[in-house]
Every structure is written in C-alpha cells, then in structure tokens.
Amino acid sequence: MSDGFWQMGGYARFVWPCFALAGLVLAWNLWAARRHHAAARRRVQRALAMNPGGDA
Amino acid sequence: MWTWFYRLASPPSVYRIAAVATPWLLAGALLAIAYGTIDGLAFAPPDYQQGDAFRIIYVHAPSAWLSLFGYMVMAVTGAIGLIWRIKMGYAVAAASAPIGASFTVLALVTGSLWGRPMWGTYWAWDPRLTSELILLFLYVGVMSLRSAFEDPARGDRAAALLAVVGVVNVPIIHYSVQWWNSLHQGATVAKMGKPEMPGSMLWPLLSMMLGFMLFYAAVLSMRVRGEVLNRERQSAWVRAAVE
C-alpha cells in the first residue's frame, strides 16, 4: 500500500479511528451477544444440575 | 393467519429459527462489510469537496441508520408485547436495546470525528446531533428502567412504554436537517430515484448498509436466544434443549 493510502489525503487521524472504532463496536457486539447466550445457558444448566427432575 | 403468527412467535420457534439464521446472517454481514470496507477505502474516489474525509460515511451512515432502526425494532416489539401480550415482543425489545445503543455511540463518535475537519468542531448543539444524543439517552433510559424493577414483567412493560413514547424522537432525527438550519448535510442515499453520489461511491456504501443490517440481525438473533433461555428456563423444552 502506498503512503498516500494510509495518509488519506491528510485526514488519516480522522478516518482511521472511525474504522477502528467501528471494528471495535462490531467485535464487542459479537462478543457480548455470545456471552449473553452462554451465560443464560449456564444458568439453566446450573438449575438443572441442582434440581434434575423438577423445575429448572 | 393469527394462529400461524402466534406459533411462529412462540419461544421454541423463535429459539430454533434464530439458531439456524445466525450463522448465515453473520456470514452475509462479514462478506458485505469486507467488500464495502475495501471498496470504500481503497477504490472509491475522494470527494471533490471533502477529499478522503468523506470515507467516514462508510461507517457513520450505516451506524446512524442502525441507531434508528434498532430503536424502531425495540419500540415496535415492545408495543407488540404491550398490546398483544406476546412475550417474545419484550424479549426482542430487550435484545435490541444494547445493540442499538452501541451503534448510536458509534454514529455520534464517527460524526464528531467527521465534523472536526469539515465544520471545525467536534461537537455543536445542532438539531441532528442533539436529537441523536437524545436517542442515546432514550436507549440508556429504557435499559435502566427495565433493570430497575424486581419483577421482570413490570420492568418489561415500563421499558416498552418508554420506548414507545420515545418514538417521537425518530422523525425528529430524520427530518431535523429539513426542519431546522443544520450543519449536518442532507440525505444522500435516501433519494434512491436520484442519489447524489456516483456509483463508485454509492455501491460500497450500500454494501456497508446491508452488511451492518445483516450484522444487527445476527447479533439480535444471538441475544434473543439468550433472552428466551432466561425467560423460559422453567419450561420443559428449554431443559431439553440445553441438556
């Protein structure tokens, strides 16, 4: 990649942080959603382990 | 038709459909975002007025659009929960709130970073910027209100009510650039009949819009599955699904 691409016509310090932040927000959403589902699953499994025959 | 709708909106159906849809939505999202990012950063020509700073639009516009869309999903599904007492309405509303809030933050920060070189300031109390900030406060208010009640059902109802009332802010955000004098530029993509961008700039933007929408749907599906497990953990089908 040429230097011109990374410099973004002199706007690099505005353009790149925007894309970096967008990447972070996407990654956080993915991680948080997986964590949310995994935590809910663990809660049900824990309840099942404590009371296998009855209500979860 | 209503029977079919109620069956489709039942927790086991939603849980199963979300599980099947998530990987496909995510794959489509990543493809569209990858294409949009590469094309938008490397191949789209610089704007004749804004130079390369205009490339911020490729993350700013999709995130701003999702901030509104996520709110509408939250309000409409909350209203469905309130009116028809469909439990999944509340679950989807709860799942949409943190996603929409995160994209509102992204829209505000990228807008601010775009504003500095174009307007000479990171922030102005401009109608579009201020109404978008109020949207963020609404998201935070809805999430806080939901968790403020010991009884989750009451929290769901109160949060849905606030979300529905807050819908009044959505057209204000959208039309603020027309109703008042605003630093913010007018619509460029919404004019599908005659968009103000050439194809070489527009295609990566449309691809990013599609990618962000698919990503939202994928993450919403994952969160809804978690919400279903939390809300239905007394049910036999949940025990069977988790075992």
Tab-separated table of C-alpha atoms in Angstrom:
chain	number	residue	atom	x	y	z
A	1	MET	CA	0.000	0.000	0.000
A	2	SER	CA	1.277	3.461	-0.860
A	3	ASP	CA	1.810	6.136	1.773
A	4	GLY	CA	-0.991	8.153	0.163
A	5	PHE	CA	-3.490	5.464	1.080
A	6	TRP	CA	-2.514	5.476	4.752
A	7	GLN	CA	-2.399	9.273	4.881
A	8	MET	CA	-5.938	9.548	3.473
A	9	GLY	CA	-5.206	12.913	1.890
A	10	GLY	CA	-4.222	14.378	5.251
A	11	TYR	CA	-7.347	13.108	7.051
A	12	ALA	CA	-5.788	9.905	8.430
A	13	ARG	CA	-6.232	10.943	12.068
A	14	PHE	CA	-9.993	11.220	11.489
A	15	VAL	CA	-10.659	8.370	9.018
A	16	TRP	CA	-8.700	5.510	10.615
A	17	PRO	CA	-10.024	5.965	14.174
A	18	CYS	CA	-13.571	5.817	12.753
A	19	PHE	CA	-12.925	2.473	11.078
A	20	ALA	CA	-11.033	1.163	14.117
A	21	LEU	CA	-13.907	2.144	16.398
A	22	ALA	CA	-16.426	0.547	14.029
A	23	GLY	CA	-14.386	-2.685	14.171
A	24	LEU	CA	-14.360	-2.495	17.974
A	25	VAL	CA	-18.136	-1.933	18.160
A	26	LEU	CA	-18.804	-4.870	15.822
A	27	ALA	CA	-16.418	-7.110	17.796
A	28	TRP	CA	-17.926	-6.024	21.134
A	29	ASN	CA	-21.452	-6.751	19.886
A	30	LEU	CA	-20.453	-10.220	18.753
A	31	TRP	CA	-18.608	-10.988	21.995
A	32	ALA	CA	-21.374	-9.582	24.216
A	33	ALA	CA	-24.124	-11.461	22.363
A	34	ARG	CA	-22.227	-14.769	22.613
A	35	ARG	CA	-21.535	-14.114	26.297
A	36	HIS	CA	-25.204	-13.249	26.919
A	37	HIS	CA	-26.377	-16.507	25.349
A	38	ALA	CA	-23.667	-18.593	27.041
A	39	ALA	CA	-24.492	-17.097	30.461
A	40	ALA	CA	-28.201	-17.847	30.023
A	41	ARG	CA	-27.361	-21.401	29.004
A	42	ARG	CA	-25.102	-21.867	32.024
A	43	ARG	CA	-27.868	-20.582	34.326
A	44	VAL	CA	-30.288	-23.192	33.003
A	45	GLN	CA	-27.648	-25.947	33.258
A	46	ARG	CA	-26.830	-24.950	36.846
A	47	ALA	CA	-30.500	-25.003	37.779
A	48	LEU	CA	-30.845	-28.407	36.126
A	49	ALA	CA	-27.829	-29.787	37.976
A	50	MET	CA	-29.281	-28.623	41.301
A	51	ASN	CA	-32.735	-29.997	40.572
A	52	PRO	CA	-32.511	-32.578	37.766
A	53	GLY	CA	-36.058	-33.923	37.964
A	54	GLY	CA	-38.051	-30.819	38.813
A	55	ASP	CA	-38.368	-27.292	37.513
A	56	ALA	CA	-35.203	-25.750	36.095
B	1	MET	CA	-53.218	-16.436	9.896
B	2	TRP	CA	-53.127	-15.365	13.582
B	3	THR	CA	-52.634	-18.962	14.674
B	4	TRP	CA	-49.658	-19.215	12.343
B	5	PHE	CA	-48.296	-15.913	13.678
B	6	TYR	CA	-48.669	-16.944	17.326
B	7	ARG	CA	-46.994	-20.288	16.574
B	8	LEU	CA	-44.118	-18.548	14.788
B	9	ALA	CA	-43.719	-16.101	17.673
B	10	SER	CA	-43.678	-18.849	20.299
B	11	PRO	CA	-40.390	-19.096	22.259
B	12	PRO	CA	-39.370	-22.568	20.938
B	13	SER	CA	-39.919	-21.456	17.318
B	14	VAL	CA	-38.025	-18.201	17.813
B	15	TYR	CA	-35.168	-20.064	19.540
B	16	ARG	CA	-34.882	-22.594	16.703
B	17	ILE	CA	-35.219	-20.069	13.856
B	18	ALA	CA	-32.614	-17.789	15.461
B	19	ALA	CA	-30.169	-20.703	15.807
B	20	VAL	CA	-30.483	-21.587	12.108
B	21	ALA	CA	-30.408	-17.983	10.859
B	22	THR	CA	-27.474	-16.638	12.906
B	23	PRO	CA	-24.510	-18.192	11.011
B	24	TRP	CA	-25.998	-17.281	7.620
B	25	LEU	CA	-26.696	-13.699	8.684
B	26	LEU	CA	-23.215	-13.391	10.129
B	27	ALA	CA	-21.538	-14.787	7.019
B	28	GLY	CA	-23.508	-12.392	4.783
B	29	ALA	CA	-22.682	-9.491	7.093
B	30	LEU	CA	-18.954	-10.171	7.111
B	31	LEU	CA	-18.851	-10.537	3.314
B	32	ALA	CA	-20.778	-7.296	2.716
B	33	ILE	CA	-18.752	-5.357	5.319
B	34	ALA	CA	-15.444	-6.683	3.928
B	35	TYR	CA	-16.397	-5.675	0.372
B	36	GLY	CA	-17.722	-2.277	1.477
B	37	THR	CA	-14.636	-1.516	3.572
B	38	ILE	CA	-12.124	-2.476	0.890
B	39	ASP	CA	-14.010	-0.764	-1.936
B	40	GLY	CA	-14.825	2.296	0.165
B	41	LEU	CA	-11.298	2.816	1.488
B	42	ALA	CA	-9.189	1.759	-1.463
B	43	PHE	CA	-11.171	2.185	-4.684
B	44	ALA	CA	-13.891	4.850	-4.245
B	45	PRO	CA	-12.621	8.232	-5.484
B	46	PRO	CA	-12.149	11.081	-2.994
B	47	ASP	CA	-14.978	13.611	-2.738
B	48	TYR	CA	-14.366	16.838	-4.663
B	49	GLN	CA	-15.106	18.968	-1.572
B	50	GLN	CA	-14.362	16.738	1.433
B	51	GLY	CA	-11.438	14.782	-0.005
B	52	ASP	CA	-10.725	11.451	1.699
B	53	ALA	CA	-12.529	12.538	4.887
B	54	PHE	CA	-15.810	11.622	3.176
B	55	ARG	CA	-14.842	7.916	3.597
B	56	ILE	CA	-16.049	8.190	7.196
B	57	ILE	CA	-19.532	7.954	5.659
B	58	TYR	CA	-18.939	4.217	5.154
B	59	VAL	CA	-19.143	3.610	8.900
B	60	HIS	CA	-21.056	6.707	10.004
B	61	ALA	CA	-24.158	6.378	7.798
B	62	PRO	CA	-24.761	2.641	8.452
B	63	SER	CA	-24.309	3.106	12.208
B	64	ALA	CA	-26.635	6.140	12.253
B	65	TRP	CA	-29.224	4.173	10.260
B	66	LEU	CA	-28.932	1.217	12.664
B	67	SER	CA	-29.304	3.503	15.669
B	68	LEU	CA	-32.764	4.449	14.347
B	69	PHE	CA	-33.665	1.001	13.070
B	70	GLY	CA	-32.663	-0.657	16.352
B	71	TYR	CA	-34.828	1.829	18.227
B	72	MET	CA	-37.826	1.206	15.956
B	73	VAL	CA	-37.424	-2.568	16.424
B	74	MET	CA	-37.290	-2.030	20.199
B	75	ALA	CA	-40.366	0.213	20.201
B	76	VAL	CA	-42.473	-1.873	17.788
B	77	THR	CA	-41.720	-5.195	19.515
B	78	GLY	CA	-42.261	-3.513	22.897
B	79	ALA	CA	-45.642	-2.294	21.654
B	80	ILE	CA	-46.457	-5.828	20.430
B	81	GLY	CA	-45.671	-7.068	23.933
B	82	LEU	CA	-47.868	-4.374	25.499
B	83	ILE	CA	-50.833	-4.741	23.131
B	84	TRP	CA	-50.972	-8.459	22.322
B	85	ARG	CA	-49.057	-9.676	25.405
B	86	ILE	CA	-46.684	-11.672	23.230
B	87	LYS	CA	-43.725	-12.456	25.479
B	88	MET	CA	-41.300	-12.611	22.579
B	89	GLY	CA	-42.032	-8.948	21.879
B	90	TYR	CA	-40.405	-7.994	25.179
B	91	ALA	CA	-37.526	-10.408	24.565
B	92	VAL	CA	-36.723	-8.870	21.169
B	93	ALA	CA	-37.059	-5.352	22.615
B	94	ALA	CA	-34.623	-6.220	25.417
B	95	ALA	CA	-32.208	-7.768	22.912
B	96	SER	CA	-32.307	-4.793	20.542
B	97	ALA	CA	-31.560	-2.100	23.151
B	98	PRO	CA	-27.822	-2.654	23.789
B	99	ILE	CA	-27.112	-3.219	20.090
B	100	GLY	CA	-28.911	-0.031	19.069
B	101	ALA	CA	-27.210	1.918	21.866
B	102	SER	CA	-23.759	0.771	20.759
B	103	PHE	CA	-24.430	1.866	17.166
B	104	THR	CA	-25.747	5.215	18.430
B	105	VAL	CA	-22.430	5.754	20.239
B	106	LEU	CA	-20.596	4.794	17.042
B	107	ALA	CA	-22.708	7.219	14.987
B	108	LEU	CA	-22.062	10.052	17.462
B	109	VAL	CA	-18.304	9.488	17.688
B	110	THR	CA	-17.746	8.991	13.946
B	111	GLY	CA	-19.936	12.031	13.267
B	112	SER	CA	-17.856	14.015	15.701
B	113	LEU	CA	-14.610	12.879	14.044
B	114	TRP	CA	-16.077	13.801	10.656
B	115	GLY	CA	-17.307	17.160	11.946
B	116	ARG	CA	-13.882	18.325	13.165
B	117	PRO	CA	-12.254	18.661	9.705
B	118	MET	CA	-15.488	19.679	7.925
B	119	TRP	CA	-17.129	22.065	10.418
B	120	GLY	CA	-14.086	22.957	12.506
B	121	THR	CA	-15.558	21.463	15.694
B	122	TYR	CA	-16.092	18.043	17.222
B	123	TRP	CA	-19.497	18.998	18.581
B	124	ALA	CA	-22.197	21.599	18.002
B	125	TRP	CA	-25.664	21.770	19.542
B	126	ASP	CA	-27.070	21.190	16.084
B	127	PRO	CA	-30.607	19.717	15.721
B	128	ARG	CA	-29.386	16.439	14.167
B	129	LEU	CA	-26.562	15.927	16.652
B	130	THR	CA	-28.672	16.877	19.658
B	131	SER	CA	-31.617	14.654	18.686
B	132	GLU	CA	-29.199	11.737	18.099
B	133	LEU	CA	-27.739	12.335	21.582
B	134	ILE	CA	-31.281	12.272	22.991
B	135	LEU	CA	-31.722	8.903	21.230
B	136	LEU	CA	-28.723	7.581	23.174
B	137	PHE	CA	-30.261	8.860	26.438
B	138	LEU	CA	-33.519	7.114	25.498
B	139	TYR	CA	-31.679	3.825	24.947
B	140	VAL	CA	-29.921	4.178	28.305
B	141	GLY	CA	-33.224	5.116	29.959
B	142	VAL	CA	-35.047	2.106	28.505
B	143	MET	CA	-32.292	-0.308	29.577
B	144	SER	CA	-32.039	1.224	33.052
B	145	LEU	CA	-35.805	1.188	33.535
B	146	ARG	CA	-36.025	-2.491	32.566
B	147	SER	CA	-33.439	-3.471	35.157
B	148	ALA	CA	-34.827	-1.150	37.863
B	149	PHE	CA	-37.766	-3.430	38.719
B	150	GLU	CA	-37.502	-6.566	40.822
B	151	ASP	CA	-40.393	-8.055	38.870
B	152	PRO	CA	-39.046	-8.569	35.295
B	153	ALA	CA	-42.576	-8.426	33.810
B	154	ARG	CA	-43.135	-4.930	35.241
B	155	GLY	CA	-39.692	-3.885	34.020
B	156	ASP	CA	-40.555	-5.110	30.535
B	157	ARG	CA	-43.818	-3.163	30.483
B	158	ALA	CA	-42.286	0.058	31.803
B	159	ALA	CA	-39.368	-0.129	29.355
B	160	ALA	CA	-41.715	-0.836	26.435
B	161	LEU	CA	-43.857	2.148	27.370
B	162	LEU	CA	-40.840	4.478	27.493
B	163	ALA	CA	-39.584	3.077	24.158
B	164	VAL	CA	-42.985	3.711	22.537
B	165	VAL	CA	-43.158	7.273	23.882
B	166	GLY	CA	-39.602	7.916	22.686
B	167	VAL	CA	-40.537	7.060	19.089
B	168	VAL	CA	-41.469	10.726	18.727
B	169	ASN	CA	-37.714	11.412	18.559
B	170	VAL	CA	-37.186	9.230	15.463
B	171	PRO	CA	-38.875	11.500	12.870
B	172	ILE	CA	-37.282	14.486	14.608
B	173	ILE	CA	-33.833	12.970	13.970
B	174	HIS	CA	-34.686	12.067	10.388
B	175	TYR	CA	-36.242	15.392	9.372
B	176	SER	CA	-34.131	17.676	11.582
B	177	VAL	CA	-31.925	18.627	8.618
B	178	GLN	CA	-35.014	19.775	6.704
B	179	TRP	CA	-36.990	21.387	9.538
B	180	TRP	CA	-34.171	23.492	11.000
B	181	ASN	CA	-30.933	25.097	9.871
B	182	SER	CA	-28.380	22.370	10.382
B	183	LEU	CA	-24.644	21.938	9.925
B	184	HIS	CA	-25.386	18.328	9.018
B	185	GLN	CA	-25.656	17.536	5.328
B	186	GLY	CA	-28.978	16.408	3.868
B	187	ALA	CA	-29.882	12.941	2.636
B	188	THR	CA	-27.576	11.462	0.031
B	189	VAL	CA	-28.667	7.836	-0.116
B	190	ALA	CA	-32.357	8.122	0.715
B	191	LYS	CA	-33.028	9.739	-2.640
B	192	MET	CA	-32.996	6.395	-4.411
B	193	GLY	CA	-34.594	7.876	-7.518
B	194	LYS	CA	-31.751	10.325	-7.873
B	195	PRO	CA	-28.958	9.656	-5.368
B	196	GLU	CA	-26.418	12.436	-5.038
B	197	MET	CA	-23.462	10.048	-5.177
B	198	PRO	CA	-21.887	8.402	-8.206
B	199	GLY	CA	-21.997	4.600	-8.344
B	200	SER	CA	-18.314	4.224	-7.447
B	201	MET	CA	-19.037	5.878	-4.073
B	202	LEU	CA	-22.568	4.560	-3.644
B	203	TRP	CA	-22.003	0.792	-4.059
B	204	PRO	CA	-19.584	0.438	-1.136
B	205	LEU	CA	-21.995	2.484	0.989
B	206	LEU	CA	-24.959	0.275	0.077
B	207	SER	CA	-22.818	-2.790	0.778
B	208	MET	CA	-21.890	-1.420	4.220
B	209	MET	CA	-25.560	-0.614	4.921
B	210	LEU	CA	-26.534	-4.180	4.006
B	211	GLY	CA	-23.624	-5.609	5.998
B	212	PHE	CA	-24.487	-3.622	9.127
B	213	MET	CA	-28.167	-4.621	8.810
B	214	LEU	CA	-27.278	-8.312	8.498
B	215	PHE	CA	-24.856	-7.957	11.404
B	216	TYR	CA	-27.583	-6.369	13.521
B	217	ALA	CA	-29.945	-9.233	12.638
B	218	ALA	CA	-27.267	-11.827	13.502
B	219	VAL	CA	-26.397	-10.275	16.855
B	220	LEU	CA	-30.082	-9.716	17.627
B	221	SER	CA	-30.747	-13.421	16.953
B	222	MET	CA	-27.960	-14.415	19.340
B	223	ARG	CA	-29.212	-12.091	22.058
B	224	VAL	CA	-32.823	-13.187	21.559
B	225	ARG	CA	-31.742	-16.816	22.139
B	226	GLY	CA	-30.213	-15.748	25.442
B	227	GLU	CA	-33.346	-13.802	26.367
B	228	VAL	CA	-35.524	-16.842	25.537
B	229	LEU	CA	-33.419	-19.085	27.793
B	230	ASN	CA	-33.554	-16.526	30.621
B	231	ARG	CA	-37.311	-16.067	30.339
B	232	GLU	CA	-38.318	-19.674	29.656
B	233	ARG	CA	-35.940	-21.521	31.954
B	234	GLN	CA	-38.895	-23.087	33.774
B	235	SER	CA	-40.104	-24.751	30.571
B	236	ALA	CA	-39.524	-28.396	29.750
B	237	TRP	CA	-38.452	-27.590	26.180
B	238	VAL	CA	-35.634	-25.337	27.465
B	239	ARG	CA	-34.373	-28.111	29.734
B	240	ALA	CA	-34.454	-30.498	26.794
B	241	ALA	CA	-32.699	-28.005	24.516
B	242	VAL	CA	-29.893	-27.314	26.991
B	243	GLU	CA	-29.303	-30.883	28.191
